[in-house]
Amino acid sequence: MPTFSTKSQPVKPVNQQPSMSTSYRIPKSDLQRLIELLRCDGYTVVGPKVEDDAIVYAEIGHIDELPKGFRNSQDPGKYRVEQTGHKNLFEFNVGPHSWKQFLFPPRAMVASGTREANRWTFETPPEQQPKFAFLGVRSCELAAIAIQDRIFLQGSYVDPIYKARRESALIIAINCTVAASTCFCTSMKTGPKCRIGYDLALTELEDGFVIQSETERGRSLLTTLKPDEAIDKDLEEARILEQRAVEQISKQLDTTNIRDLLLGNLEHPRWDEVSTRCLSCTNCTMVCPTCFCSSVSEVVDLTGDSVHRQREWDSCFNLDFSYTANGIVRNDRRSRYRQWLTHKLASWYDQFDSSGCVGCGRCITWCPVGIDLTEEVAAIRQPPSSNRMLPVIALPNATCVLTKETKE
Amino acid sequence: MNTLNSEEQAVIAKPRLAVFKFASCDGCQLQLLSCEDELLSLADSLEIVHFLEATSRIESGPYDIALVEGSITTYADRKRIHEVRHQSKFLITIGACATAGGIQALKNWGDRNDFLRCVYAHPEYIETLATSTAIADHIPVDFELRGCPINRFQLLEVLRAVLAGRKPRTPSHSVCLDCKRRGSVCIAVSKDEACLGPITQSGCGAICPAFNRGCYGCFGPASQPNCDSLADWYLRGRISAPKLVPLLRNFNSNAADFRTCGDRVDPSSDQGVCE
């Protein structure tokens, strides 16, 4: 545990009208008051919760449902949570879920049509408008939401489903105080400190939270909580904890000239190598908080008199996704993996003026065979000739029995 | 794929549907009866003229649509399937038995005579092939609907599509996509469970992983599956070859991608036979 200055400081007086530029301090029990306030205000509070041996995002009714005492360990293709008995509620990192599933739902009905007496009637079903309060949004996730905002809200085509959910959503961010081995937000300049894009931001101290507001909605909630202004000791404790997260980040992605690097190496042999490992199973795109692809299909009943147009999450790793009148455009794993990585890290700049990667590491952890995009980019940085010198993935003892060459 | 063209449809007032069974458990045919809410409108759209699971009153061919369940395991069935093909305009095979040989294709890795001796008091009365194979190994098939059992919603989709003269929408992507859409946590990553989801075709709605069981591969290989990479990763971790091989050799053991990978992981075994 870090040590803190014991120099006593006077408690500052209660501020009746919290300001947005000031940091405050609330006891941990005030988080329950905050949850209740939000619920009374019609919000569905969604936050981290332990389910199925993972920290997922689900509806939270009480502070006791938060993952108190839990830590996570993450490696390529491996995720574990463990109850360690500490008293903190947020001492872990991003898990299998992201806020994407609430703002950009995996399945949505976008239109329906009915035929009566040979006349068709079409309608857009009224979107049920859940009002979400997201509790425990990490800095990389704020960056991801900002990226999806650009995709769904800016430009000529505004997505009404995303827009309705996003505009009513309230965001309570949490500054990371630990990092997983798969985190690389410092490389992508998206964290770990939350800077913009939240209503309220928390840093969890040993016995309370430092809290700040960035919006009028956040400030008004803070007013109701009547917090004390944070004293220097609190701010110093928060700073040390936030610095601990920075120091724990070991993974790096060198983004120097990354757009031209990737687009200039479309025939690099590394694409062949990674395609022997890639399963094209779509997991990386599904867990990615910025991936936004979907497909739209019509579901018709047997009589042909009723049809629903349904939108579902889809992925560039699916064969059918690039199916056109002339056949499948990306008809092997190599071209699909290359499409995903070059879009995420290179052509995204042309399309949306930023990287599509926020450094959350989900695609590394949740790849069933542990493919690490930072390693792939590093390998492509090597000239093709010296690429052969890169360490080959060590074959395990178990596969020594695999003597038969059965490659097609 | 072949679909009924508009001319053919115009001629057919109410297409005649027949259901045929080969070596199988009848579970896939039952999915047709399980379409309870849709059965009446199905009966409005089609005339079910040959369906022994439902009625012993059967009519002779030719048939507009044939649903074929089961695999080919006997000399008699190997002959009969040609007759079914001759009588059927649009032939759809349904289920893992019909599309990959089914669980009974495990015999392909054993000795027929050993099995006969173990099971039957008088094996000399049994006339059986050495292998269990998919219908498409014997005759041209117009559409294959996967699953053990098939998903009745997919069956309805295929029938709707054939009636409308369009391509059926039965996704060929992995089970993983469905797991993620329903918010399930990946048990291969979080629990080291051997799960065939990344190489198995969607269709079940990703049921097993949602109940903390690895995917059994009931719907057979997904499109362009990388079975070798997944198998190598599992073997490198906590999953042994004796656990992995039976997983690959399951309801879809004789599907080419699973068969090749299973044989590679278990070189001691005889190669699976595909006629």
PDB file of C-alpha atoms in Angstrom, chain A residues 51-54 56 75-80 96-97 101 106-107 274-283 286-287 295 297-303 312-315 318-320 323 330-333 336 365-371 393-396 398-399 401-408, chain B residues 38-39 41-43 45 156-157 159-160 163 166-167 169-178 180-192 197-199 210 212 223-239 241 256-257 260-261 263-267 269 271:
ATOM      1  CA  GLU A  51     -21.488 -13.070 -12.593  1.00  0.00           C
ATOM      2  CA  ASP A  52     -20.243 -16.341 -14.074  1.00  0.00           C
ATOM      3  CA  ASP A  53     -16.734 -15.811 -12.665  1.00  0.00           C
ATOM      4  CA  ALA A  54     -16.304 -12.495 -14.439  1.00  0.00           C
ATOM      5  CA  VAL A  56     -19.812  -7.974 -16.104  1.00  0.00           C
ATOM      6  CA  ASP A  75      -3.475 -12.273 -20.184  1.00  0.00           C
ATOM      7  CA  PRO A  76      -3.864 -13.069 -23.871  1.00  0.00           C
ATOM      8  CA  GLY A  77      -6.753 -15.556 -24.043  1.00  0.00           C
ATOM      9  CA  LYS A  78      -7.081 -15.738 -20.277  1.00  0.00           C
ATOM     10  CA  TYR A  79      -9.252 -13.948 -17.694  1.00  0.00           C
ATOM     11  CA  ARG A  80      -9.694 -14.688 -14.002  1.00  0.00           C
ATOM     12  CA  PRO A  96     -15.978  -9.060 -21.098  1.00  0.00           C
ATOM     13  CA  HIS A  97     -18.740  -6.477 -21.379  1.00  0.00           C
ATOM     14  CA  GLN A 101     -24.241  -3.242 -25.491  1.00  0.00           C
ATOM     15  CA  PRO A 106     -26.967  -6.349 -30.048  1.00  0.00           C
ATOM     16  CA  ARG A 107     -30.430  -6.789 -31.552  1.00  0.00           C
ATOM     17  CA  VAL A 274      -1.380 -14.512 -37.945  1.00  0.00           C
ATOM     18  CA  SER A 275      -3.965 -16.077 -40.247  1.00  0.00           C
ATOM     19  CA  THR A 276      -2.733 -19.528 -39.208  1.00  0.00           C
ATOM     20  CA  ARG A 277      -3.685 -18.633 -35.611  1.00  0.00           C
ATOM     21  CA  CYS A 278      -6.767 -16.438 -36.138  1.00  0.00           C
ATOM     22  CA  LEU A 279     -10.040 -18.343 -35.766  1.00  0.00           C
ATOM     23  CA  SER A 280     -12.099 -15.659 -37.523  1.00  0.00           C
ATOM     24  CA  CYS A 281     -14.553 -16.289 -34.682  1.00  0.00           C
ATOM     25  CA  THR A 282     -15.535 -12.582 -34.279  1.00  0.00           C
ATOM     26  CA  ASN A 283     -14.719 -12.382 -30.562  1.00  0.00           C
ATOM     27  CA  MET A 286     -17.679  -8.261 -30.383  1.00  0.00           C
ATOM     28  CA  VAL A 287     -15.772  -7.253 -27.236  1.00  0.00           C
ATOM     29  CA  SER A 295     -26.321  -6.343 -40.516  1.00  0.00           C
ATOM     30  CA  SER A 297     -32.255  -8.599 -42.344  1.00  0.00           C
ATOM     31  CA  GLU A 298     -35.942  -9.123 -42.902  1.00  0.00           C
ATOM     32  CA  VAL A 299     -37.725 -11.805 -40.926  1.00  0.00           C
ATOM     33  CA  VAL A 300     -40.905 -12.891 -42.669  1.00  0.00           C
ATOM     34  CA  ASP A 301     -43.680 -15.137 -41.423  1.00  0.00           C
ATOM     35  CA  LEU A 302     -44.856 -18.176 -43.407  1.00  0.00           C
ATOM     36  CA  THR A 303     -47.768 -16.367 -45.011  1.00  0.00           C
ATOM     37  CA  GLU A 312     -27.944  -7.328 -35.307  1.00  0.00           C
ATOM     38  CA  TRP A 313     -24.284  -6.994 -34.381  1.00  0.00           C
ATOM     39  CA  ASP A 314     -22.195  -8.412 -37.188  1.00  0.00           C
ATOM     40  CA  SER A 315     -18.494  -8.687 -37.838  1.00  0.00           C
ATOM     41  CA  ASN A 318     -17.800 -13.296 -41.057  1.00  0.00           C
ATOM     42  CA  LEU A 319     -17.691 -14.632 -44.583  1.00  0.00           C
ATOM     43  CA  ASP A 320     -21.151 -13.361 -45.388  1.00  0.00           C
ATOM     44  CA  TYR A 323     -20.738 -11.053 -49.694  1.00  0.00           C
ATOM     45  CA  ARG A 330     -12.635 -11.239 -48.215  1.00  0.00           C
ATOM     46  CA  ASN A 331     -12.626 -14.956 -48.733  1.00  0.00           C
ATOM     47  CA  ASP A 332      -9.825 -16.025 -46.365  1.00  0.00           C
ATOM     48  CA  ARG A 333      -8.813 -15.389 -42.761  1.00  0.00           C
ATOM     49  CA  ARG A 336     -10.295 -10.603 -42.856  1.00  0.00           C
ATOM     50  CA  THR A 365      -7.893 -11.076 -23.324  1.00  0.00           C
ATOM     51  CA  TRP A 366     -10.980 -12.434 -25.067  1.00  0.00           C
ATOM     52  CA  CYS A 367      -9.318 -13.859 -28.166  1.00  0.00           C
ATOM     53  CA  PRO A 368      -9.806 -17.598 -27.620  1.00  0.00           C
ATOM     54  CA  VAL A 369      -6.251 -18.207 -28.896  1.00  0.00           C
ATOM     55  CA  GLY A 370      -4.647 -15.124 -27.332  1.00  0.00           C
ATOM     56  CA  ILE A 371      -3.737 -13.085 -30.416  1.00  0.00           C
ATOM     57  CA  ILE A 393       5.215 -19.275 -31.000  1.00  0.00           C
ATOM     58  CA  ALA A 394       6.601 -22.108 -28.889  1.00  0.00           C
ATOM     59  CA  LEU A 395       4.928 -25.405 -29.595  1.00  0.00           C
ATOM     60  CA  PRO A 396       3.832 -27.163 -26.441  1.00  0.00           C
ATOM     61  CA  ALA A 398       1.266 -31.807 -26.009  1.00  0.00           C
ATOM     62  CA  THR A 399       1.465 -31.062 -29.697  1.00  0.00           C
ATOM     63  CA  VAL A 401       2.357 -36.034 -30.741  1.00  0.00           C
ATOM     64  CA  LEU A 402       0.971 -34.272 -33.771  1.00  0.00           C
ATOM     65  CA  THR A 403       3.199 -35.860 -36.327  1.00  0.00           C
ATOM     66  CA  LYS A 404       0.798 -36.057 -39.213  1.00  0.00           C
ATOM     67  CA  GLU A 405       0.774 -33.176 -41.624  1.00  0.00           C
ATOM     68  CA  THR A 406      -2.857 -32.640 -42.455  1.00  0.00           C
ATOM     69  CA  LYS A 407      -2.847 -29.092 -43.738  1.00  0.00           C
ATOM     70  CA  GLU A 408      -5.076 -28.813 -46.751  1.00  0.00           C
TER      71      GLU A 408
ATOM     72  CA  GLU B  38     -46.795 -22.261 -37.154  1.00  0.00           C
ATOM     73  CA  LEU B  39     -48.163 -25.715 -38.043  1.00  0.00           C
ATOM     74  CA  SER B  41     -50.085 -21.772 -41.490  1.00  0.00           C
ATOM     75  CA  LEU B  42     -47.528 -24.346 -42.632  1.00  0.00           C
ATOM     76  CA  ALA B  43     -50.410 -26.648 -43.554  1.00  0.00           C
ATOM     77  CA  SER B  45     -48.821 -23.237 -47.473  1.00  0.00           C
ATOM     78  CA  LEU B 156     -39.304 -22.686 -40.949  1.00  0.00           C
ATOM     79  CA  GLU B 157     -36.914 -20.167 -42.503  1.00  0.00           C
ATOM     80  CA  LEU B 159     -39.330 -23.723 -45.920  1.00  0.00           C
ATOM     81  CA  ARG B 160     -40.338 -20.039 -46.170  1.00  0.00           C
ATOM     82  CA  LEU B 163     -41.753 -21.328 -50.958  1.00  0.00           C
ATOM     83  CA  ARG B 166     -35.179 -17.176 -52.339  1.00  0.00           C
ATOM     84  CA  LYS B 167     -31.998 -18.287 -50.609  1.00  0.00           C
ATOM     85  CA  ARG B 169     -30.897 -17.290 -44.367  1.00  0.00           C
ATOM     86  CA  THR B 170     -29.026 -19.720 -42.132  1.00  0.00           C
ATOM     87  CA  PRO B 171     -25.836 -18.012 -40.930  1.00  0.00           C
ATOM     88  CA  SER B 172     -22.553 -19.891 -41.257  1.00  0.00           C
ATOM     89  CA  HIS B 173     -20.634 -17.851 -38.665  1.00  0.00           C
ATOM     90  CA  SER B 174     -19.317 -19.122 -35.337  1.00  0.00           C
ATOM     91  CA  VAL B 175     -21.295 -19.740 -32.157  1.00  0.00           C
ATOM     92  CA  CYS B 176     -19.128 -17.033 -30.513  1.00  0.00           C
ATOM     93  CA  LEU B 177     -21.050 -14.256 -32.240  1.00  0.00           C
ATOM     94  CA  ASP B 178     -24.287 -15.510 -30.688  1.00  0.00           C
ATOM     95  CA  LYS B 180     -21.538 -12.213 -27.454  1.00  0.00           C
ATOM     96  CA  ARG B 181     -24.937 -11.015 -28.689  1.00  0.00           C
ATOM     97  CA  ARG B 182     -26.586 -12.611 -25.681  1.00  0.00           C
ATOM     98  CA  GLY B 183     -23.928 -11.295 -23.300  1.00  0.00           C
ATOM     99  CA  SER B 184     -22.509 -14.653 -22.192  1.00  0.00           C
ATOM    100  CA  VAL B 185     -19.026 -14.657 -20.703  1.00  0.00           C
ATOM    101  CA  CYS B 186     -16.574 -16.737 -22.768  1.00  0.00           C
ATOM    102  CA  ILE B 187     -15.947 -19.869 -20.698  1.00  0.00           C
ATOM    103  CA  ALA B 188     -12.949 -20.878 -22.787  1.00  0.00           C
ATOM    104  CA  VAL B 189     -11.198 -17.687 -21.654  1.00  0.00           C
ATOM    105  CA  SER B 190     -12.602 -17.352 -18.123  1.00  0.00           C
ATOM    106  CA  LYS B 191     -12.630 -21.033 -17.104  1.00  0.00           C
ATOM    107  CA  ASP B 192     -10.341 -22.918 -19.500  1.00  0.00           C
ATOM    108  CA  GLY B 197     -17.847 -22.464 -30.205  1.00  0.00           C
ATOM    109  CA  PRO B 198     -15.128 -20.660 -32.213  1.00  0.00           C
ATOM    110  CA  ILE B 199     -15.139 -23.355 -34.913  1.00  0.00           C
ATOM    111  CA  ALA B 210     -24.772 -19.728 -21.346  1.00  0.00           C
ATOM    112  CA  ASN B 212     -21.361 -22.971 -18.327  1.00  0.00           C
ATOM    113  CA  SER B 223     -17.410 -21.571 -42.536  1.00  0.00           C
ATOM    114  CA  GLN B 224     -13.622 -21.698 -42.976  1.00  0.00           C
ATOM    115  CA  PRO B 225     -13.016 -22.921 -39.411  1.00  0.00           C
ATOM    116  CA  ASN B 226      -9.480 -22.887 -38.030  1.00  0.00           C
ATOM    117  CA  CYS B 227      -9.782 -26.133 -36.078  1.00  0.00           C
ATOM    118  CA  ASP B 228      -6.026 -26.719 -35.901  1.00  0.00           C
ATOM    119  CA  SER B 229      -5.304 -23.385 -34.231  1.00  0.00           C
ATOM    120  CA  LEU B 230      -7.989 -23.875 -31.589  1.00  0.00           C
ATOM    121  CA  ALA B 231      -6.909 -27.470 -30.946  1.00  0.00           C
ATOM    122  CA  ASP B 232      -3.257 -26.455 -30.575  1.00  0.00           C
ATOM    123  CA  TRP B 233      -4.199 -23.676 -28.146  1.00  0.00           C
ATOM    124  CA  TYR B 234      -6.281 -26.050 -26.015  1.00  0.00           C
ATOM    125  CA  LEU B 235      -3.557 -28.716 -25.989  1.00  0.00           C
ATOM    126  CA  ARG B 236      -1.025 -26.089 -24.978  1.00  0.00           C
ATOM    127  CA  GLY B 237      -3.271 -25.207 -22.029  1.00  0.00           C
ATOM    128  CA  ARG B 238      -5.103 -27.444 -19.618  1.00  0.00           C
ATOM    129  CA  ILE B 239      -7.013 -29.586 -22.093  1.00  0.00           C
ATOM    130  CA  ALA B 241      -5.870 -34.847 -26.258  1.00  0.00           C
ATOM    131  CA  ALA B 256     -14.555 -33.012 -42.934  1.00  0.00           C
ATOM    132  CA  ASP B 257     -13.051 -30.193 -40.812  1.00  0.00           C
ATOM    133  CA  THR B 260      -9.327 -33.997 -40.149  1.00  0.00           C
ATOM    134  CA  CYS B 261      -8.538 -32.129 -36.938  1.00  0.00           C
ATOM    135  CA  ASP B 263      -7.353 -37.401 -36.676  1.00  0.00           C
ATOM    136  CA  ARG B 264      -4.437 -34.995 -36.455  1.00  0.00           C
ATOM    137  CA  VAL B 265      -4.787 -34.650 -32.689  1.00  0.00           C
ATOM    138  CA  ASP B 266      -5.147 -38.429 -32.309  1.00  0.00           C
ATOM    139  CA  PRO B 267      -2.676 -40.009 -34.737  1.00  0.00           C
ATOM    140  CA  SER B 269      -6.506 -43.772 -34.465  1.00  0.00           C
ATOM    141  CA  GLN B 271      -8.453 -42.395 -40.269  1.00  0.00           C
TER     142      GLN B 271
END
